[in-house]
């Protein structure tokens, strides 16, 4: 009887120790992933960040419904990091770079702050903001190459992580040819941030050109990486000499 009791006690102890070790291992792995995620997004626990929203075409203050969906996806990321978010209109975000992490959504036509970021941080990338001709609307020019949208079939978006200014916090840009491409870029970042951190480093800068395929059928879910355009987008085009 004593032998049986001793075996039961030892079994319970072994189970308890094994369970405790498993819990500690899972907790350590979870905290390690969280620290890496916080480092990549520049969002330590308790920190603040900006969500800079654009305006809907034809309106001064409204936000496109699809861009609201992008905001929700980014809000979930920020909440997971334990940070506090502040949503501001594009013409009210008068803050420098690097002070807080920033997520800026929308093209330069509907987002003044995006226009400033592109001019200062990505001089090699331009986006056509004219409405006519329609085939050139939203056209990207990168390193001398152009990317035109085929609406509902193939549309492009630039996803960037950049650092600058006096602080160390990054700014994330979601600059697409349509609202659905902005959401696609936000979803791509949410799903692939670990792979992006491994490829570019948790503190590295990158500029990616993505293509959203057949958004009429698939919405923002089918995304292809066209190219890493970091060097081209961050290099100012050579000045043309006056004749």
PDB file of C-alpha atoms in Angstrom:
ATOM      1  CA  UNK A   1       0.000   0.000   0.000  1.00  0.00           C
ATOM      2  CA  UNK A   2       2.827   2.383   0.894  1.00  0.00           C
ATOM      3  CA  UNK A   3       4.492   1.569  -2.408  1.00  0.00           C
ATOM      4  CA  UNK A   4       1.296   2.365  -4.331  1.00  0.00           C
ATOM      5  CA  UNK A   5       0.821   5.617  -2.432  1.00  0.00           C
ATOM      6  CA  UNK A   6       4.407   6.630  -3.150  1.00  0.00           C
ATOM      7  CA  UNK A   7       3.910   5.972  -6.872  1.00  0.00           C
ATOM      8  CA  UNK A   8       0.753   8.074  -6.909  1.00  0.00           C
ATOM      9  CA  UNK A   9       2.493  10.970  -5.153  1.00  0.00           C
ATOM     10  CA  UNK A  10       5.455  10.789  -7.488  1.00  0.00           C
ATOM     11  CA  UNK A  11       3.132  10.730 -10.501  1.00  0.00           C
ATOM     12  CA  UNK A  12       1.267  13.790  -9.256  1.00  0.00           C
ATOM     13  CA  UNK A  13       4.535  15.619  -8.611  1.00  0.00           C
ATOM     14  CA  UNK A  14       5.874  14.712 -12.050  1.00  0.00           C
ATOM     15  CA  UNK A  15       2.664  15.892 -13.697  1.00  0.00           C
ATOM     16  CA  UNK A  16       2.752  19.158 -11.761  1.00  0.00           C
ATOM     17  CA  UNK A  17       6.392  19.828 -12.610  1.00  0.00           C
ATOM     18  CA  UNK A  18       5.837  18.980 -16.276  1.00  0.00           C
ATOM     19  CA  UNK A  19       2.791  21.258 -16.447  1.00  0.00           C
ATOM     20  CA  UNK A  20       4.650  24.098 -14.736  1.00  0.00           C
ATOM     21  CA  UNK A  21       7.596  23.784 -17.097  1.00  0.00           C
ATOM     22  CA  UNK A  22       5.254  23.760 -20.087  1.00  0.00           C
ATOM     23  CA  UNK A  23       3.452  26.869 -18.819  1.00  0.00           C
ATOM     24  CA  UNK A  24       6.729  28.678 -18.194  1.00  0.00           C
ATOM     25  CA  UNK A  25       7.998  27.748 -21.653  1.00  0.00           C
ATOM     26  CA  UNK A  26       4.825  28.964 -23.353  1.00  0.00           C
ATOM     27  CA  UNK A  27       4.845  32.181 -21.311  1.00  0.00           C
ATOM     28  CA  UNK A  28       8.481  32.863 -22.178  1.00  0.00           C
ATOM     29  CA  UNK A  29       7.834  32.231 -25.877  1.00  0.00           C
ATOM     30  CA  UNK A  30       4.741  34.473 -25.827  1.00  0.00           C
ATOM     31  CA  UNK A  31       6.610  37.307 -24.102  1.00  0.00           C
ATOM     32  CA  UNK A  32       9.514  36.953 -26.505  1.00  0.00           C
ATOM     33  CA  UNK A  33       7.180  37.194 -29.526  1.00  0.00           C
ATOM     34  CA  UNK A  34       5.452  40.189 -27.928  1.00  0.00           C
ATOM     35  CA  UNK A  35       8.758  42.012 -27.363  1.00  0.00           C
ATOM     36  CA  UNK A  36       9.755  41.391 -30.971  1.00  0.00           C
ATOM     37  CA  UNK A  37       6.381  42.640 -32.183  1.00  0.00           C
ATOM     38  CA  UNK A  38       6.579  45.736 -30.003  1.00  0.00           C
ATOM     39  CA  UNK A  39      10.091  46.460 -31.253  1.00  0.00           C
ATOM     40  CA  UNK A  40       9.101  46.120 -34.909  1.00  0.00           C
ATOM     41  CA  UNK A  41       6.105  48.425 -34.579  1.00  0.00           C
ATOM     42  CA  UNK A  42       7.805  50.825 -32.164  1.00  0.00           C
ATOM     43  CA  UNK A  43       5.049  50.221 -29.627  1.00  0.00           C
ATOM     44  CA  UNK A  44       6.320  49.354 -26.144  1.00  0.00           C
ATOM     45  CA  UNK A  45       3.647  48.743 -23.512  1.00  0.00           C
ATOM     46  CA  UNK A  46       1.920  51.950 -22.461  1.00  0.00           C
ATOM     47  CA  UNK A  47       3.284  54.009 -25.353  1.00  0.00           C
ATOM     48  CA  UNK A  48       1.265  56.285 -27.636  1.00  0.00           C
ATOM     49  CA  UNK A  49       0.910  56.142 -31.408  1.00  0.00           C
ATOM     50  CA  UNK A  50      -0.845  58.051 -34.169  1.00  0.00           C
ATOM     51  CA  UNK A  51      -3.313  56.706 -36.714  1.00  0.00           C
ATOM     52  CA  UNK A  52      -3.456  59.354 -39.440  1.00  0.00           C
ATOM     53  CA  UNK A  53      -6.579  59.009 -41.573  1.00  0.00           C
ATOM     54  CA  UNK A  54      -7.342  60.489 -44.970  1.00  0.00           C
ATOM     55  CA  UNK A  55     -10.570  61.960 -46.243  1.00  0.00           C
ATOM     56  CA  UNK A  56     -13.075  60.354 -48.576  1.00  0.00           C
ATOM     57  CA  UNK A  57     -13.175  61.774 -52.081  1.00  0.00           C
ATOM     58  CA  UNK A  58     -15.733  64.567 -52.293  1.00  0.00           C
ATOM     59  CA  UNK A  59     -15.824  65.092 -48.534  1.00  0.00           C
ATOM     60  CA  UNK A  60     -13.754  67.190 -46.177  1.00  0.00           C
ATOM     61  CA  UNK A  61     -14.010  65.120 -42.972  1.00  0.00           C
ATOM     62  CA  UNK A  62     -15.517  61.701 -43.772  1.00  0.00           C
ATOM     63  CA  UNK A  63     -13.336  58.596 -44.026  1.00  0.00           C
ATOM     64  CA  UNK A  64     -13.955  55.949 -46.692  1.00  0.00           C
ATOM     65  CA  UNK A  65     -15.696  52.874 -45.262  1.00  0.00           C
ATOM     66  CA  UNK A  66     -12.965  50.559 -46.556  1.00  0.00           C
ATOM     67  CA  UNK A  67     -10.285  52.727 -44.945  1.00  0.00           C
ATOM     68  CA  UNK A  68     -12.202  52.346 -41.676  1.00  0.00           C
ATOM     69  CA  UNK A  69     -11.721  48.583 -42.055  1.00  0.00           C
ATOM     70  CA  UNK A  70      -7.980  49.173 -42.439  1.00  0.00           C
ATOM     71  CA  UNK A  71      -8.035  51.264 -39.263  1.00  0.00           C
ATOM     72  CA  UNK A  72      -9.714  48.417 -37.386  1.00  0.00           C
ATOM     73  CA  UNK A  73      -7.027  45.960 -38.473  1.00  0.00           C
ATOM     74  CA  UNK A  74      -4.273  48.314 -37.360  1.00  0.00           C
ATOM     75  CA  UNK A  75      -6.090  49.049 -34.103  1.00  0.00           C
ATOM     76  CA  UNK A  76      -6.019  45.342 -33.270  1.00  0.00           C
ATOM     77  CA  UNK A  77      -2.242  45.268 -33.813  1.00  0.00           C
ATOM     78  CA  UNK A  78      -1.760  48.295 -31.581  1.00  0.00           C
ATOM     79  CA  UNK A  79      -3.951  46.818 -28.849  1.00  0.00           C
ATOM     80  CA  UNK A  80      -1.982  43.556 -28.942  1.00  0.00           C
ATOM     81  CA  UNK A  81       1.194  45.540 -28.247  1.00  0.00           C
ATOM     82  CA  UNK A  82      -0.376  47.221 -25.215  1.00  0.00           C
ATOM     83  CA  UNK A  83      -0.106  50.709 -26.721  1.00  0.00           C
ATOM     84  CA  UNK A  84      -2.571  53.582 -26.832  1.00  0.00           C
ATOM     85  CA  UNK A  85      -3.748  54.933 -30.178  1.00  0.00           C
ATOM     86  CA  UNK A  86      -4.873  58.379 -31.177  1.00  0.00           C
ATOM     87  CA  UNK A  87      -6.792  58.804 -34.432  1.00  0.00           C
ATOM     88  CA  UNK A  88      -6.206  62.173 -36.114  1.00  0.00           C
ATOM     89  CA  UNK A  89      -7.280  63.719 -39.404  1.00  0.00           C
ATOM     90  CA  UNK A  90      -4.533  64.115 -41.991  1.00  0.00           C
ATOM     91  CA  UNK A  91      -4.570  67.930 -41.765  1.00  0.00           C
ATOM     92  CA  UNK A  92      -4.386  67.935 -37.955  1.00  0.00           C
ATOM     93  CA  UNK A  93      -1.365  65.666 -37.415  1.00  0.00           C
ATOM     94  CA  UNK A  94       1.213  68.395 -36.884  1.00  0.00           C
ATOM     95  CA  UNK A  95       3.941  66.374 -35.226  1.00  0.00           C
ATOM     96  CA  UNK A  96       7.501  65.550 -36.096  1.00  0.00           C
ATOM     97  CA  UNK A  97       8.894  62.179 -37.070  1.00  0.00           C
ATOM     98  CA  UNK A  98      10.176  59.676 -34.572  1.00  0.00           C
ATOM     99  CA  UNK A  99       8.417  61.046 -31.497  1.00  0.00           C
ATOM    100  CA  UNK A 100       5.723  58.367 -31.622  1.00  0.00           C
ATOM    101  CA  UNK A 101       4.977  55.442 -33.892  1.00  0.00           C
ATOM    102  CA  UNK A 102       2.718  56.472 -36.756  1.00  0.00           C
ATOM    103  CA  UNK A 103       0.435  54.683 -39.200  1.00  0.00           C
ATOM    104  CA  UNK A 104      -0.505  56.893 -42.154  1.00  0.00           C
ATOM    105  CA  UNK A 105      -3.230  55.757 -44.559  1.00  0.00           C
ATOM    106  CA  UNK A 106      -4.208  57.035 -48.009  1.00  0.00           C
ATOM    107  CA  UNK A 107      -2.666  58.616 -51.080  1.00  0.00           C
ATOM    108  CA  UNK A 108      -1.326  62.176 -51.301  1.00  0.00           C
ATOM    109  CA  UNK A 109      -4.547  63.414 -52.923  1.00  0.00           C
ATOM    110  CA  UNK A 110      -6.629  62.673 -49.834  1.00  0.00           C
ATOM    111  CA  UNK A 111      -3.933  62.825 -47.156  1.00  0.00           C
ATOM    112  CA  UNK A 112      -1.765  65.924 -46.767  1.00  0.00           C
ATOM    113  CA  UNK A 113       0.546  64.237 -44.279  1.00  0.00           C
ATOM    114  CA  UNK A 114       1.120  61.378 -46.707  1.00  0.00           C
ATOM    115  CA  UNK A 115       2.072  63.938 -49.347  1.00  0.00           C
ATOM    116  CA  UNK A 116       4.638  65.394 -46.934  1.00  0.00           C
ATOM    117  CA  UNK A 117       6.032  61.950 -46.082  1.00  0.00           C
ATOM    118  CA  UNK A 118       6.437  61.027 -49.741  1.00  0.00           C
ATOM    119  CA  UNK A 119       8.194  64.299 -50.519  1.00  0.00           C
ATOM    120  CA  UNK A 120      10.579  64.095 -47.576  1.00  0.00           C
ATOM    121  CA  UNK A 121      11.132  60.361 -47.131  1.00  0.00           C
ATOM    122  CA  UNK A 122      10.486  58.829 -50.566  1.00  0.00           C
ATOM    123  CA  UNK A 123      11.666  61.339 -53.182  1.00  0.00           C
ATOM    124  CA  UNK A 124      12.000  58.608 -55.806  1.00  0.00           C
ATOM    125  CA  UNK A 125       8.332  57.680 -55.641  1.00  0.00           C
ATOM    126  CA  UNK A 126       5.526  59.799 -57.078  1.00  0.00           C
ATOM    127  CA  UNK A 127       1.796  59.240 -57.416  1.00  0.00           C
ATOM    128  CA  UNK A 128      -0.358  60.993 -59.975  1.00  0.00           C
ATOM    129  CA  UNK A 129      -3.130  62.948 -58.217  1.00  0.00           C
ATOM    130  CA  UNK A 130      -4.895  64.225 -61.335  1.00  0.00           C
ATOM    131  CA  UNK A 131      -8.320  62.778 -62.159  1.00  0.00           C
ATOM    132  CA  UNK A 132      -7.845  62.934 -65.939  1.00  0.00           C
ATOM    133  CA  UNK A 133      -6.992  61.059 -68.031  1.00  0.00           C
ATOM    134  CA  UNK A 134      -8.665  58.237 -66.147  1.00  0.00           C
ATOM    135  CA  UNK A 135      -6.117  55.623 -67.207  1.00  0.00           C
ATOM    136  CA  UNK A 136      -3.381  57.640 -65.453  1.00  0.00           C
ATOM    137  CA  UNK A 137      -5.366  58.262 -62.263  1.00  0.00           C
ATOM    138  CA  UNK A 138      -3.329  57.161 -59.275  1.00  0.00           C
ATOM    139  CA  UNK A 139      -0.406  56.051 -61.452  1.00  0.00           C
ATOM    140  CA  UNK A 140       2.818  55.230 -59.580  1.00  0.00           C
ATOM    141  CA  UNK A 141       6.206  56.282 -60.938  1.00  0.00           C
ATOM    142  CA  UNK A 142       9.183  54.564 -59.309  1.00  0.00           C
ATOM    143  CA  UNK A 143      12.701  54.757 -60.672  1.00  0.00           C
ATOM    144  CA  UNK A 144      11.431  55.687 -64.126  1.00  0.00           C
ATOM    145  CA  UNK A 145       8.893  52.843 -64.258  1.00  0.00           C
ATOM    146  CA  UNK A 146       5.146  53.422 -64.172  1.00  0.00           C
ATOM    147  CA  UNK A 147       2.412  51.291 -62.619  1.00  0.00           C
ATOM    148  CA  UNK A 148      -1.150  51.998 -63.735  1.00  0.00           C
ATOM    149  CA  UNK A 149      -4.217  50.596 -62.040  1.00  0.00           C
ATOM    150  CA  UNK A 150      -6.624  48.252 -63.773  1.00  0.00           C
ATOM    151  CA  UNK A 151      -9.551  49.005 -61.505  1.00  0.00           C
ATOM    152  CA  UNK A 152     -10.905  45.897 -59.854  1.00  0.00           C
ATOM    153  CA  UNK A 153      -8.354  43.708 -61.627  1.00  0.00           C
ATOM    154  CA  UNK A 154      -4.854  44.826 -60.635  1.00  0.00           C
ATOM    155  CA  UNK A 155      -4.202  47.765 -58.336  1.00  0.00           C
ATOM    156  CA  UNK A 156      -1.012  48.789 -56.553  1.00  0.00           C
ATOM    157  CA  UNK A 157      -0.114  49.953 -53.069  1.00  0.00           C
ATOM    158  CA  UNK A 158       3.134  50.946 -51.393  1.00  0.00           C
ATOM    159  CA  UNK A 159       3.736  49.581 -47.891  1.00  0.00           C
ATOM    160  CA  UNK A 160       6.667  51.210 -46.104  1.00  0.00           C
ATOM    161  CA  UNK A 161       8.345  51.206 -42.705  1.00  0.00           C
ATOM    162  CA  UNK A 162      10.580  54.236 -42.300  1.00  0.00           C
ATOM    163  CA  UNK A 163      12.462  56.007 -39.554  1.00  0.00           C
ATOM    164  CA  UNK A 164      13.520  59.632 -39.395  1.00  0.00           C
ATOM    165  CA  UNK A 165      13.581  62.723 -37.254  1.00  0.00           C
ATOM    166  CA  UNK A 166      14.998  62.949 -33.767  1.00  0.00           C
ATOM    167  CA  UNK A 167      13.235  59.926 -32.290  1.00  0.00           C
ATOM    168  CA  UNK A 168      13.498  56.238 -33.061  1.00  0.00           C
ATOM    169  CA  UNK A 169       9.845  55.343 -33.561  1.00  0.00           C
ATOM    170  CA  UNK A 170       8.876  54.235 -37.092  1.00  0.00           C
ATOM    171  CA  UNK A 171       6.246  55.563 -39.463  1.00  0.00           C
ATOM    172  CA  UNK A 172       4.261  53.051 -41.517  1.00  0.00           C
ATOM    173  CA  UNK A 173       2.842  54.218 -44.847  1.00  0.00           C
ATOM    174  CA  UNK A 174      -0.114  52.633 -46.648  1.00  0.00           C
ATOM    175  CA  UNK A 175      -0.284  54.518 -49.930  1.00  0.00           C
ATOM    176  CA  UNK A 176      -2.606  52.814 -52.391  1.00  0.00           C
ATOM    177  CA  UNK A 177      -4.386  53.556 -55.635  1.00  0.00           C
ATOM    178  CA  UNK A 178      -7.758  52.802 -54.002  1.00  0.00           C
ATOM    179  CA  UNK A 179      -9.222  52.301 -50.545  1.00  0.00           C
ATOM    180  CA  UNK A 180      -9.240  48.514 -50.943  1.00  0.00           C
ATOM    181  CA  UNK A 181      -5.491  48.542 -51.584  1.00  0.00           C
ATOM    182  CA  UNK A 182      -4.914  50.477 -48.355  1.00  0.00           C
ATOM    183  CA  UNK A 183      -6.812  47.783 -46.474  1.00  0.00           C
ATOM    184  CA  UNK A 184      -4.885  45.079 -48.336  1.00  0.00           C
ATOM    185  CA  UNK A 185      -1.575  46.613 -47.245  1.00  0.00           C
ATOM    186  CA  UNK A 186      -2.749  46.841 -43.622  1.00  0.00           C
ATOM    187  CA  UNK A 187      -3.846  43.203 -43.712  1.00  0.00           C
ATOM    188  CA  UNK A 188      -0.579  42.140 -45.344  1.00  0.00           C
ATOM    189  CA  UNK A 189       1.379  43.873 -42.583  1.00  0.00           C
ATOM    190  CA  UNK A 190      -0.781  42.284 -39.897  1.00  0.00           C
ATOM    191  CA  UNK A 191      -0.347  38.788 -41.314  1.00  0.00           C
ATOM    192  CA  UNK A 192       3.331  38.981 -42.275  1.00  0.00           C
ATOM    193  CA  UNK A 193       5.013  41.278 -39.741  1.00  0.00           C
ATOM    194  CA  UNK A 194       7.123  38.442 -38.327  1.00  0.00           C
ATOM    195  CA  UNK A 195       8.458  37.526 -41.779  1.00  0.00           C
ATOM    196  CA  UNK A 196       9.054  41.197 -42.590  1.00  0.00           C
ATOM    197  CA  UNK A 197      10.996  41.634 -39.346  1.00  0.00           C
ATOM    198  CA  UNK A 198      13.169  38.622 -40.167  1.00  0.00           C
ATOM    199  CA  UNK A 199      13.852  39.892 -43.690  1.00  0.00           C
ATOM    200  CA  UNK A 200      14.421  43.575 -42.967  1.00  0.00           C
ATOM    201  CA  UNK A 201      15.272  43.587 -39.263  1.00  0.00           C
ATOM    202  CA  UNK A 202      13.114  44.768 -36.399  1.00  0.00           C
ATOM    203  CA  UNK A 203      14.555  48.258 -36.741  1.00  0.00           C
ATOM    204  CA  UNK A 204      15.095  48.308 -40.503  1.00  0.00           C
ATOM    205  CA  UNK A 205      13.413  50.419 -43.144  1.00  0.00           C
ATOM    206  CA  UNK A 206      11.718  48.982 -46.202  1.00  0.00           C
ATOM    207  CA  UNK A 207       9.475  50.074 -49.054  1.00  0.00           C
ATOM    208  CA  UNK A 208       7.459  47.347 -50.776  1.00  0.00           C
ATOM    209  CA  UNK A 209       5.346  47.552 -53.903  1.00  0.00           C
ATOM    210  CA  UNK A 210       2.339  45.233 -53.630  1.00  0.00           C
ATOM    211  CA  UNK A 211      -0.309  44.316 -56.193  1.00  0.00           C
ATOM    212  CA  UNK A 212      -3.883  43.599 -55.170  1.00  0.00           C
ATOM    213  CA  UNK A 213      -5.296  41.002 -57.543  1.00  0.00           C
ATOM    214  CA  UNK A 214      -8.939  40.992 -58.671  1.00  0.00           C
ATOM    215  CA  UNK A 215     -10.298  43.050 -55.803  1.00  0.00           C
ATOM    216  CA  UNK A 216     -13.780  42.925 -57.354  1.00  0.00           C
ATOM    217  CA  UNK A 217     -13.865  39.209 -56.550  1.00  0.00           C
ATOM    218  CA  UNK A 218     -11.428  38.780 -53.659  1.00  0.00           C
ATOM    219  CA  UNK A 219     -11.423  42.160 -51.928  1.00  0.00           C
ATOM    220  CA  UNK A 220      -8.167  42.862 -50.059  1.00  0.00           C
ATOM    221  CA  UNK A 221      -7.170  39.223 -49.523  1.00  0.00           C
ATOM    222  CA  UNK A 222      -5.095  38.338 -52.603  1.00  0.00           C
ATOM    223  CA  UNK A 223      -1.854  40.320 -52.557  1.00  0.00           C
ATOM    224  CA  UNK A 224       1.359  39.783 -54.504  1.00  0.00           C
ATOM    225  CA  UNK A 225       4.760  41.267 -53.783  1.00  0.00           C
ATOM    226  CA  UNK A 226       5.889  43.036 -56.947  1.00  0.00           C
ATOM    227  CA  UNK A 227       9.252  44.324 -55.755  1.00  0.00           C
ATOM    228  CA  UNK A 228      11.287  45.695 -52.900  1.00  0.00           C
ATOM    229  CA  UNK A 229      11.681  49.309 -54.048  1.00  0.00           C
ATOM    230  CA  UNK A 230      13.494  50.657 -50.984  1.00  0.00           C
ATOM    231  CA  UNK A 231      16.539  51.921 -52.863  1.00  0.00           C
ATOM    232  CA  UNK A 232      14.631  53.401 -55.802  1.00  0.00           C
ATOM    233  CA  UNK A 233      11.974  55.086 -53.684  1.00  0.00           C
ATOM    234  CA  UNK A 234      14.455  56.628 -51.240  1.00  0.00           C
ATOM    235  CA  UNK A 235      16.776  57.954 -53.951  1.00  0.00           C
ATOM    236  CA  UNK A 236      15.894  61.330 -55.420  1.00  0.00           C
ATOM    237  CA  UNK A 237      15.870  61.378 -59.249  1.00  0.00           C
ATOM    238  CA  UNK A 238      18.847  63.033 -60.832  1.00  0.00           C
ATOM    239  CA  UNK A 239      18.254  66.676 -61.648  1.00  0.00           C
ATOM    240  CA  UNK A 240      17.912  67.454 -65.325  1.00  0.00           C
ATOM    241  CA  UNK A 241      20.470  69.988 -66.449  1.00  0.00           C
ATOM    242  CA  UNK A 242      19.110  73.156 -67.976  1.00  0.00           C
ATOM    243  CA  UNK A 243      19.765  73.449 -71.674  1.00  0.00           C
TER     244      UNK A 243
END
